[in-house]
Tab-separated table of C-alpha atoms in Angstrom:
chain	number	residue	atom	x	y	z
A	1314	MET	CA	118.122	137.212	52.290
A	1315	GLU	CA	119.107	134.241	54.425
A	1316	LEU	CA	116.409	132.567	56.504
A	1317	VAL	CA	117.587	131.521	59.992
A	1318	ILE	CA	115.455	128.913	61.707
A	1319	THR	CA	116.199	128.476	65.404
A	1320	MET	CA	115.185	125.091	66.708
A	1321	SER	CA	113.994	124.996	70.292
A	1322	LYS	CA	115.934	122.667	72.557
A	1323	ARG	CA	114.431	119.180	72.846
A	1324	LEU	CA	113.710	118.122	76.419
A	1325	VAL	CA	112.712	114.485	76.903
A	1326	ILE	CA	111.209	113.472	80.225
A	1327	LEU	CA	111.222	109.859	81.430
A	1328	GLY	CA	108.433	109.146	83.901
A	1329	ALA	CA	105.140	111.035	84.157
A	1330	GLY	CA	104.742	111.314	87.908
A	1331	GLU	CA	104.745	114.521	89.959
A	1332	SER	CA	108.330	115.496	89.124
A	1333	GLY	CA	108.100	114.493	85.443
A	1334	VAL	CA	104.889	116.382	84.754
A	1335	GLY	CA	106.126	119.406	86.743
A	1336	THR	CA	109.293	119.532	84.624
A	1337	ALA	CA	107.234	119.176	81.425
A	1338	ILE	CA	105.031	122.157	82.360
A	1339	LEU	CA	108.013	124.351	83.248
A	1340	GLY	CA	109.895	123.215	80.121
A	1341	ARG	CA	106.938	124.037	77.874
A	1342	GLN	CA	106.627	127.431	79.540
A	1343	GLN	CA	110.310	128.130	78.916
A	1344	GLY	CA	110.022	127.320	75.201
A	1345	TYR	CA	111.483	123.810	75.054
A	1346	ASP	CA	110.259	121.160	72.629
A	1347	VAL	CA	108.983	118.742	75.308
A	1348	PHE	CA	108.240	115.008	75.026
A	1349	VAL	CA	107.139	112.864	77.997
A	1350	SER	CA	107.568	109.089	77.924
A	1351	ASP	CA	106.440	106.650	80.631
A	1352	GLY	CA	107.033	102.903	80.425
A	1353	GLY	CA	103.887	102.317	82.484
A	1354	PRO	CA	100.413	103.847	82.711
A	1355	ILE	CA	100.015	107.587	83.408
A	1356	LYS	CA	97.535	108.709	86.073
A	1357	GLU	CA	94.412	110.428	84.736
A	1358	LYS	CA	95.177	113.727	86.516
A	1359	TYR	CA	98.659	113.868	84.968
A	1360	GLN	CA	97.293	113.076	81.484
A	1361	GLN	CA	94.909	116.013	81.866
A	1362	GLU	CA	97.727	118.353	82.922
A	1363	LEU	CA	99.908	117.329	79.965
A	1364	ASN	CA	97.000	117.809	77.536
A	1365	LYS	CA	96.147	121.199	79.060
A	1366	TYR	CA	99.641	122.460	78.220
A	1367	GLU	CA	99.609	120.666	74.812
A	1368	ILE	CA	102.598	118.514	75.717
A	1369	GLU	CA	103.239	115.392	73.637
A	1370	TRP	CA	103.337	112.197	75.715
A	1371	GLU	CA	103.259	108.406	75.508
A	1372	ALA	CA	102.363	105.750	78.083
A	1373	ASN	CA	103.214	102.035	78.489
A	1374	GLN	CA	106.159	102.307	76.086
A	1375	HIS	CA	109.370	104.146	75.221
A	1376	THR	CA	109.760	105.071	71.532
A	1377	GLU	CA	113.541	105.228	71.244
A	1378	GLU	CA	113.750	107.442	68.138
A	1379	LYS	CA	111.670	110.076	69.967
A	1380	ILE	CA	113.914	109.847	73.020
A	1381	LEU	CA	117.442	109.465	71.705
A	1382	ASN	CA	117.196	112.735	69.718
A	1383	ALA	CA	116.988	114.741	72.962
A	1384	ASP	CA	119.283	117.646	73.807
A	1385	GLU	CA	118.665	116.849	77.448
A	1386	VAL	CA	116.842	114.155	79.417
A	1387	MET	CA	115.128	114.591	82.781
A	1388	LYS	CA	114.625	111.189	84.375
A	1389	SER	CA	112.286	110.522	87.253
A	1390	PRO	CA	114.014	109.729	90.551
A	1391	GLY	CA	112.419	106.256	90.461
A	1392	ILE	CA	114.271	105.113	87.310
A	1393	PRO	CA	117.618	103.457	88.128
A	1394	GLU	CA	120.860	103.914	86.172
A	1395	LYS	CA	120.880	100.228	85.233
A	1396	ASN	CA	117.740	100.714	83.115
A	1397	GLU	CA	118.585	99.768	79.490
A	1398	LEU	CA	117.161	102.974	78.021
A	1399	VAL	CA	119.143	105.110	80.486
A	1400	LYS	CA	122.305	103.238	79.432
A	1401	LYS	CA	121.600	104.079	75.760
A	1402	ILE	CA	121.017	107.749	76.622
A	1403	ARG	CA	124.293	107.837	78.574
A	1404	LYS	CA	126.149	106.089	75.716
A	1405	LYS	CA	124.989	108.790	73.278
A	1406	GLY	CA	126.335	111.424	75.651
A	1407	ILE	CA	122.964	113.120	76.166
A	1408	PRO	CA	123.034	115.041	79.484
A	1409	VAL	CA	120.726	113.555	82.149
A	1410	ILE	CA	119.427	115.902	84.843
A	1411	SER	CA	117.008	115.694	87.741
A	1412	GLU	CA	113.885	117.779	88.219
A	1413	ILE	CA	115.450	119.936	90.955
A	1414	GLU	CA	118.353	120.761	88.622
A	1415	PHE	CA	115.969	121.844	85.848
A	1416	ALA	CA	113.782	123.875	88.224
A	1417	TYR	CA	116.835	125.563	89.767
A	1418	ARG	CA	117.640	127.298	86.439
A	1419	TYR	CA	114.352	129.209	86.578
A	1420	LYS	CA	114.086	130.042	90.289
A	1421	GLY	CA	115.022	133.714	89.741
A	1422	ASN	CA	116.101	135.481	92.938
A	1423	SER	CA	114.210	133.160	95.243
A	1424	LYS	CA	115.931	131.274	98.049
A	1425	ILE	CA	115.995	127.543	98.739
A	1426	ILE	CA	116.183	125.558	101.964
A	1427	GLY	CA	117.027	121.996	100.870
A	1428	ILE	CA	116.591	119.109	103.298
A	1429	THR	CA	117.877	115.567	102.857
A	1430	GLY	CA	118.806	112.622	105.094
A	1431	SER	CA	117.904	108.980	105.639
A	1432	ASN	CA	115.476	109.706	108.468
A	1433	GLY	CA	113.580	112.704	109.731
A	1434	LYS	CA	113.669	114.672	106.493
A	1435	THR	CA	109.890	114.808	105.997
A	1436	THR	CA	109.298	115.909	109.580
A	1437	THR	CA	112.126	118.462	109.424
A	1438	THR	CA	110.914	119.818	106.057
A	1439	SER	CA	107.314	120.140	107.281
A	1440	LEU	CA	108.400	121.878	110.493
A	1441	MET	CA	110.762	124.156	108.526
A	1442	TYR	CA	107.861	125.147	106.258
A	1443	HIS	CA	105.591	125.699	109.278
A	1444	ILE	CA	108.217	128.034	110.818
A	1445	CYS	CA	108.475	130.034	107.559
A	1446	LYS	CA	104.664	130.227	107.172
A	1447	THR	CA	104.231	131.277	110.807
A	1448	ALA	CA	106.741	134.074	110.189
A	1449	GLY	CA	104.660	135.258	107.225
A	1450	LEU	CA	107.255	134.466	104.530
A	1451	ASP	CA	106.133	133.992	100.902
A	1452	CYS	CA	107.078	130.316	100.677
A	1453	ALA	CA	106.104	126.918	99.259
A	1454	LEU	CA	106.669	123.327	100.340
A	1455	VAL	CA	108.114	121.374	97.384
A	1456	GLY	CA	110.019	118.244	96.387
A	1457	ASN	CA	109.197	114.842	97.793
A	1458	ILE	CA	106.253	116.333	99.661
A	1459	GLY	CA	103.851	118.841	98.236
A	1460	TYR	CA	104.141	119.997	94.627
A	1461	SER	CA	107.116	119.292	92.435
A	1462	PHE	CA	109.652	122.128	92.593
A	1463	ALA	CA	109.408	122.687	88.808
A	1464	LYS	CA	105.611	122.898	88.791
A	1465	GLN	CA	105.595	125.365	91.677
A	1466	ILE	CA	107.989	127.667	89.770
A	1467	ALA	CA	105.906	127.360	86.600
A	1468	GLU	CA	102.487	127.948	88.156
A	1469	ASP	CA	102.972	129.869	91.391
A	1470	PRO	CA	106.519	131.145	92.007
A	1471	LYS	CA	107.486	132.139	95.572
A	1472	GLU	CA	110.350	133.983	97.253
A	1473	LEU	CA	111.375	130.903	99.242
A	1474	TYR	CA	111.156	127.171	98.555
A	1475	VAL	CA	111.410	124.624	101.350
A	1476	ALA	CA	112.368	121.426	99.515
A	1477	GLU	CA	112.576	117.831	100.678
A	1478	ILE	CA	115.182	116.188	98.468
A	1479	SER	CA	115.999	112.491	98.041
A	1480	SER	CA	119.410	111.050	97.222
A	1481	PHE	CA	118.038	110.011	93.808
A	1482	GLN	CA	117.287	113.648	92.985
A	1483	LEU	CA	120.771	114.685	94.113
A	1484	ASP	CA	122.372	112.055	91.843
A	1485	ASP	CA	121.645	114.125	88.731
A	1486	ILE	CA	122.365	117.706	89.804
A	1487	GLN	CA	125.015	119.955	88.238
A	1488	THR	CA	124.489	123.505	89.515
A	1489	PHE	CA	121.680	123.094	92.085
A	1490	ARG	CA	122.613	125.078	95.197
A	1491	PRO	CA	120.416	125.580	98.267
A	1492	ASP	CA	121.042	128.714	100.354
A	1493	VAL	CA	120.544	126.525	103.409
A	1494	ALA	CA	121.250	122.780	103.244
A	1495	ILE	CA	120.095	120.462	106.025
A	1496	LEU	CA	121.433	116.895	106.283
A	1497	THR	CA	119.520	115.157	109.086
A	1498	ASN	CA	121.605	111.943	109.233
A	1499	ILE	CA	122.856	109.089	107.050
A	1500	SER	CA	122.023	105.424	107.560
A	1501	GLU	CA	121.927	102.476	105.176
A	1502	ASP	CA	118.941	102.834	102.837
A	1503	HIS	CA	118.214	102.223	99.145
A	1504	LEU	CA	121.431	100.233	98.829
A	1505	ASP	CA	119.843	98.280	95.971
A	1506	ARG	CA	120.171	101.502	93.898
A	1507	TYR	CA	123.814	102.132	94.845
A	1508	ASP	CA	125.380	98.791	93.866
A	1509	TYR	CA	125.063	97.787	97.540
A	1510	ARG	CA	127.887	100.218	98.359
A	1511	PHE	CA	127.063	102.430	101.322
A	1512	GLU	CA	129.774	104.866	100.217
A	1513	ASN	CA	127.937	105.664	96.957
A	1514	TYR	CA	124.778	106.527	98.892
A	1515	ILE	CA	126.741	108.705	101.354
A	1516	HIS	CA	128.308	110.562	98.419
A	1517	SER	CA	124.834	111.296	97.011
A	1518	LYS	CA	123.654	112.777	100.289
A	1519	PHE	CA	126.661	115.104	100.629
A	1520	ARG	CA	126.005	116.487	97.144
A	1521	ILE	CA	123.378	118.757	98.723
A	1522	ALA	CA	126.260	121.003	99.873
A	1523	GLU	CA	128.720	120.590	96.990
A	1524	ASN	CA	127.804	123.808	95.115
A	1525	GLN	CA	127.347	125.943	98.216
A	1526	THR	CA	129.387	129.118	98.731
A	1527	ALA	CA	130.658	131.079	101.740
A	1528	GLN	CA	127.300	132.940	101.878
A	1529	ASP	CA	125.358	129.699	102.486
A	1530	TYR	CA	124.730	127.498	105.531
A	1531	PHE	CA	125.154	123.753	106.035
A	1532	ILE	CA	123.196	122.295	108.971
A	1533	TYR	CA	124.074	118.733	110.046
A	1534	CYS	CA	123.992	116.358	113.018
A	1535	ALA	CA	127.267	116.290	114.956
A	1536	ASP	CA	126.115	113.111	116.744
A	1537	ASP	CA	125.685	111.122	113.524
A	1538	PRO	CA	128.789	108.925	113.123
A	1539	VAL	CA	128.538	108.533	109.336
A	1540	THR	CA	128.110	112.273	108.719
A	1541	MET	CA	131.090	113.098	110.946
A	1542	GLN	CA	133.287	110.383	109.432
A	1543	TYR	CA	132.764	111.707	105.891
A	1544	LEU	CA	132.487	115.455	106.535
A	1545	GLU	CA	136.244	115.978	106.208
A	1546	LYS	CA	136.336	114.208	102.829
A	1547	TYR	CA	134.338	116.943	101.117
A	1548	SER	CA	135.529	120.521	100.662
A	1549	ILE	CA	132.347	122.236	101.803
A	1550	LYS	CA	132.623	126.030	101.502
A	1551	SER	CA	129.417	127.006	103.337
A	1552	ASN	CA	129.099	127.984	107.001
A	1553	PRO	CA	128.842	124.875	109.195
A	1554	LEU	CA	125.976	124.748	111.726
A	1555	PRO	CA	126.162	121.418	113.573
A	1556	PHE	CA	123.573	120.334	116.150
A	1557	SER	CA	124.108	117.914	119.019
A	1558	MET	CA	122.535	116.340	122.071
A	1559	SER	CA	125.851	115.330	123.567
A	1560	LYS	CA	127.982	118.472	123.524
A	1561	GLU	CA	127.635	122.253	123.759
A	1562	LEU	CA	128.431	124.058	120.511
A	1563	PRO	CA	129.363	127.748	120.091
A	1564	GLN	CA	127.692	127.832	116.635
A	1565	GLY	CA	124.732	125.604	115.790
A	1566	GLY	CA	122.352	123.932	118.210
A	1567	PHE	CA	122.498	121.785	121.340
A	1568	ILE	CA	120.229	120.533	124.102
A	1569	ARG	CA	121.382	120.618	127.700
A	1570	ASN	CA	119.217	119.960	130.807
A	1571	GLY	CA	116.001	120.049	128.794
A	1572	GLN	CA	116.850	123.349	127.121
A	1573	MET	CA	117.577	123.906	123.413
A	1574	THR	CA	120.102	126.606	122.510
A	1575	VAL	CA	120.450	127.653	118.877
A	1576	THR	CA	123.179	130.081	117.738
A	1577	VAL	CA	123.767	131.447	114.226
A	1578	ASP	CA	126.462	134.145	113.941
A	1579	ASP	CA	125.407	136.653	116.649
A	1580	GLU	CA	121.787	135.471	116.920
A	1581	LYS	CA	120.910	133.199	119.815
A	1582	MET	CA	117.604	131.665	120.913
A	1583	GLN	CA	116.673	129.288	123.730
A	1584	MET	CA	113.618	127.165	124.270
A	1585	ASN	CA	112.451	124.468	126.653
A	1586	VAL	CA	112.226	120.977	125.136
A	1587	SER	CA	108.990	120.340	127.056
A	1588	ASP	CA	107.367	122.995	124.830
A	1589	PHE	CA	108.070	121.051	121.620
A	1590	THR	CA	104.917	119.472	120.187
A	1591	LEU	CA	107.087	116.764	118.593
A	1592	LYS	CA	108.030	114.126	121.165
A	1593	GLY	CA	110.906	111.616	121.132
A	1594	LYS	CA	114.667	112.210	120.988
A	1595	HIS	CA	114.934	112.011	117.200
A	1596	ASN	CA	112.355	114.794	116.969
A	1597	GLN	CA	114.484	116.986	119.209
A	1598	ASN	CA	117.171	116.716	116.505
A	1599	ASN	CA	114.631	117.499	113.769
A	1600	THR	CA	113.426	120.517	115.768
A	1601	MET	CA	116.970	121.842	116.280
A	1602	ALA	CA	117.681	121.529	112.548
A	1603	ALA	CA	114.501	123.414	111.600
A	1604	ALA	CA	115.039	126.090	114.268
A	1605	LEU	CA	118.579	126.663	112.941
A	1606	GLY	CA	117.132	126.998	109.438
A	1607	GLY	CA	114.664	129.569	110.764
A	1608	VAL	CA	117.402	131.683	112.357
A	1609	THR	CA	119.479	131.668	109.128
A	1610	MET	CA	116.418	133.139	107.374
A	1611	GLY	CA	116.325	136.016	109.874
A	1612	ILE	CA	113.055	134.840	111.419
A	1613	ARG	CA	112.380	136.317	114.861
A	1614	LYS	CA	112.844	134.007	117.864
A	1615	GLU	CA	109.234	134.482	119.050
A	1616	LYS	CA	107.950	133.275	115.671
A	1617	ILE	CA	110.178	130.176	115.745
A	1618	ARG	CA	109.030	129.463	119.304
A	1619	VAL	CA	105.344	129.752	118.361
A	1620	ALA	CA	105.842	127.539	115.284
A	1621	VAL	CA	107.596	124.785	117.257
A	1622	GLN	CA	104.776	124.869	119.845
A	1623	THR	CA	101.972	124.693	117.267
A	1624	PHE	CA	103.346	122.170	114.772
A	1625	GLU	CA	101.102	119.147	114.272
A	1626	SER	CA	102.690	115.797	113.588
A	1627	LEU	CA	102.411	114.218	110.165
A	1628	ALA	CA	100.194	111.412	108.929
A	1629	HIS	CA	101.958	108.016	108.934
A	1630	ARG	CA	104.844	109.284	111.049
A	1631	MET	CA	104.380	108.247	114.703
A	1632	GLU	CA	100.722	109.191	114.265
A	1633	PRO	CA	98.507	108.311	117.248
A	1634	VAL	CA	95.451	106.470	115.851
A	1635	SER	CA	93.379	105.667	118.925
A	1636	THR	CA	93.283	103.793	122.220
A	1637	VAL	CA	91.052	100.723	122.281
A	1638	ARG	CA	90.356	99.128	125.693
A	1639	GLY	CA	93.597	100.533	127.101
A	1640	VAL	CA	95.715	99.528	124.089
A	1641	GLU	CA	97.291	102.452	122.218
A	1642	PHE	CA	97.749	102.186	118.417
A	1643	ILE	CA	100.441	104.201	116.579
A	1644	ASN	CA	100.799	104.433	112.791
A	1645	ASP	CA	104.430	104.829	111.727
A	1646	SER	CA	103.941	103.399	108.234
A	1647	LYS	CA	106.444	105.918	106.852
A	1648	ALA	CA	109.214	103.946	108.566
A	1649	THR	CA	110.445	102.245	105.402
A	1650	ASN	CA	113.944	101.470	106.703
A	1651	VAL	CA	115.465	99.930	109.828
A	1652	ASN	CA	116.803	103.213	111.169
A	1653	SER	CA	113.330	104.798	111.164
A	1654	THR	CA	111.998	101.858	113.152
A	1655	TRP	CA	114.917	102.201	115.586
A	1656	PHE	CA	113.927	105.829	116.285
A	1657	ALA	CA	110.283	104.819	116.728
A	1658	LEU	CA	111.149	102.074	119.213
A	1659	GLU	CA	113.520	104.347	121.084
A	1660	SER	CA	110.636	106.704	121.859
A	1661	MET	CA	108.314	103.925	123.147
A	1662	GLU	CA	107.608	104.096	126.865
A	1663	ARG	CA	105.138	101.203	127.184
A	1664	PRO	CA	105.395	97.474	126.395
A	1665	THR	CA	105.149	97.271	122.589
A	1666	ILE	CA	103.686	94.895	120.026
A	1667	LEU	CA	105.627	95.703	116.865
A	1668	ILE	CA	104.195	95.223	113.359
A	1669	LEU	CA	107.152	94.728	110.968
A	1670	GLY	CA	107.736	93.663	107.374
A	1671	GLY	CA	107.226	94.300	103.679
A	1672	VAL	CA	109.752	94.592	100.875
A	1673	ASP	CA	113.235	94.272	102.340
A	1674	LYS	CA	115.867	96.606	100.803
A	1675	GLY	CA	118.849	94.661	102.117
A	1676	ASN	CA	117.961	95.304	105.799
A	1677	ASP	CA	120.221	94.508	108.724
A	1678	TYR	CA	117.798	93.895	111.610
A	1679	SER	CA	120.547	93.332	114.184
A	1680	VAL	CA	120.646	97.086	114.939
A	1681	LEU	CA	117.145	96.728	116.406
A	1682	LEU	CA	118.001	93.837	118.734
A	1683	ASP	CA	118.802	95.806	121.910
A	1684	LEU	CA	115.632	97.897	121.680
A	1685	VAL	CA	113.520	94.863	120.777
A	1686	ARG	CA	114.814	92.963	123.836
A	1687	GLU	CA	114.107	95.951	126.046
A	1688	LYS	CA	110.684	97.041	124.755
A	1689	VAL	CA	108.986	94.533	122.445
A	1690	LYS	CA	106.792	91.742	123.833
A	1691	ALA	CA	105.562	90.413	120.466
A	1692	ILE	CA	106.215	90.885	116.727
A	1693	VAL	CA	103.524	90.706	114.066
A	1694	CYS	CA	105.017	90.202	110.593
A	1695	LEU	CA	103.134	91.903	107.775
A	1696	GLY	CA	104.498	90.901	104.376
A	1697	THR	CA	104.646	88.207	101.736
A	1698	ASP	CA	108.070	86.979	102.873
A	1699	ASN	CA	108.763	87.214	106.608
A	1700	GLY	CA	111.572	84.658	106.864
A	1701	LYS	CA	114.376	87.134	107.431
A	1702	ILE	CA	112.516	88.920	110.262
A	1703	GLN	CA	111.693	85.626	111.996
A	1704	GLU	CA	115.309	84.526	111.683
A	1705	ALA	CA	116.577	87.829	113.129
A	1706	PHE	CA	114.378	87.893	116.245
A	1707	LYS	CA	113.537	84.237	116.972
A	1708	ASN	CA	115.885	84.071	119.979
A	1709	ASP	CA	114.698	87.325	121.522
A	1710	VAL	CA	110.920	87.460	121.046
A	1711	GLN	CA	108.696	84.648	122.339
A	1712	LEU	CA	105.600	85.658	120.396
A	1713	MET	CA	105.820	86.053	116.605
A	1714	VAL	CA	103.053	85.627	114.038
A	1715	SER	CA	102.804	86.089	110.282
A	1716	THR	CA	99.928	88.001	108.676
A	1717	SER	CA	99.183	89.063	105.118
A	1718	SER	CA	96.801	92.011	105.508
A	1719	ALA	CA	96.535	95.124	107.674
A	1720	GLU	CA	93.296	93.867	109.174
A	1721	GLU	CA	94.821	90.518	110.118
A	1722	ALA	CA	97.886	92.233	111.609
A	1723	VAL	CA	95.799	94.614	113.739
A	1724	LYS	CA	93.587	91.801	115.043
A	1725	ALA	CA	96.599	89.623	115.903
A	1726	ALA	CA	98.361	92.514	117.672
A	1727	PHE	CA	95.216	93.463	119.625
A	1728	HIS	CA	94.781	89.841	120.665
A	1729	MET	CA	98.331	89.755	122.111
A	1730	ALA	CA	98.108	93.153	123.815
A	1731	SER	CA	97.094	93.928	127.387
A	1732	PRO	CA	95.708	97.254	128.628
A	1733	GLY	CA	98.656	99.654	128.955
A	1734	ASP	CA	100.473	98.259	125.883
A	1735	THR	CA	101.196	100.014	122.582
A	1736	VAL	CA	100.722	98.488	119.135
A	1737	LEU	CA	103.239	100.118	116.807
A	1738	LEU	CA	103.120	99.781	113.027
A	1739	SER	CA	106.730	100.638	112.081
A	1740	PRO	CA	107.544	98.211	109.270
A	1741	ALA	CA	111.240	98.979	108.477
A	1742	CYS	CA	110.442	97.938	104.895
A	1743	ALA	CA	108.877	99.260	101.706
A	1744	SER	CA	105.183	98.466	101.263
A	1745	PHE	CA	104.886	97.371	97.647
A	1746	ASP	CA	104.274	93.667	98.287
A	1747	LEU	CA	100.782	94.135	99.768
A	1748	PHE	CA	100.004	97.845	99.402
A	1749	LYS	CA	100.174	100.637	96.820
A	1750	ASN	CA	102.554	102.695	98.996
A	1751	TYR	CA	103.274	103.478	102.644
A	1752	GLU	CA	100.257	105.849	102.810
A	1753	ASP	CA	97.938	103.051	101.677
A	1754	ARG	CA	99.503	100.740	104.288
A	1755	GLY	CA	98.987	103.367	107.020
A	1756	ASP	CA	95.409	104.089	105.921
A	1757	GLN	CA	94.486	100.400	105.931
A	1758	PHE	CA	96.059	100.044	109.385
A	1759	LYS	CA	94.025	103.001	110.715
A	1760	GLN	CA	90.833	101.608	109.165
A	1761	ALA	CA	91.441	98.214	110.785
A	1762	VAL	CA	91.984	99.866	114.193
A	1763	ARG	CA	88.698	101.784	113.833
A	1764	GLU	CA	86.880	98.512	113.119
A	1765	LEU	CA	88.090	96.769	116.298
């Protein structure tokens, strides 16, 4: 009698953050031989999760013989292609996938609303989830916010997943297909990861729709020049649902005379913009995108209306902190690129002291010039290297100071402000020079405001 030994497929995971550990748990559950390797330290909570599921892992190193024998590698979105180990994996022809690709295989009959874009994706995703929850759907918020998609499927599967997806996660998909894809907009971001070629980044974003079929929906901004310029270059098979503030559309969404109209197939809903809890023009776009998503899911208009009226804004995204002696403080620490800061400034209605700076990702500050001239009375730089910001605005802003802590920045801004002004933290840069992440930067800013 012949003995047949079936070897389980070897899944190697690079990076033990939320997406890496989520993939490991799902992989273990699905019978893979799983190994997790992180070149740096692994957080205590993630170590505990890996141990709980008896998953082999290593920290602060990559043992190549344990990695290069993989059948498949899931790499964390944070690891770039130019990493030496990734190059070796590619050279051996081992398939590299992202967490959303792995999770997608095990989603069963559930549906996915996938949201990507350079700006507004977190707000749109959170509002989309709030609409689905308000309507009583069995859903989870996954991806870049909330749990990892893989972990949610492993531990608490739902009928619908509302997923915020980054371009890095889209880089390594093969079959991933959302039933509804939302692309909020495309502006220059993360160019350091795309060989400083904007086109490569644009291509990544459009991948959200590449596997869609005629049963699916693709929601996008018809006012976004980059999206519209590239739309024709991709053969997208799903139903287009554009949204616009400048023209009326028979299918999709538009705003005219303070009224939003959203139409999907034969369903139509209208709502007054003054009833939106989210203020600012960019948030009107985010709200249209989420409302369109709600209609595609068959959610009743009343439920969408209630959800849009009850949504609370997010921490670190245009978050009002407090008003001190007539000076209003707003925390927009999540603005890690120039475009985000542009949207923040556009919604300012009072003279503004702008706190800018951090790790520059190849920023072009000239796009901010018109708004800075119109609205900004002083700039407080918050970063280890502020030269580029000072160079960009020296001819347009009389008052500019450099600071190297949140507390110092808040005090300097308060000192320059008069009652009736707004101090806006909207850095346009990553935070890693002085802070752990943008949340830490926002929290330190809020703490400093409370101590004034």
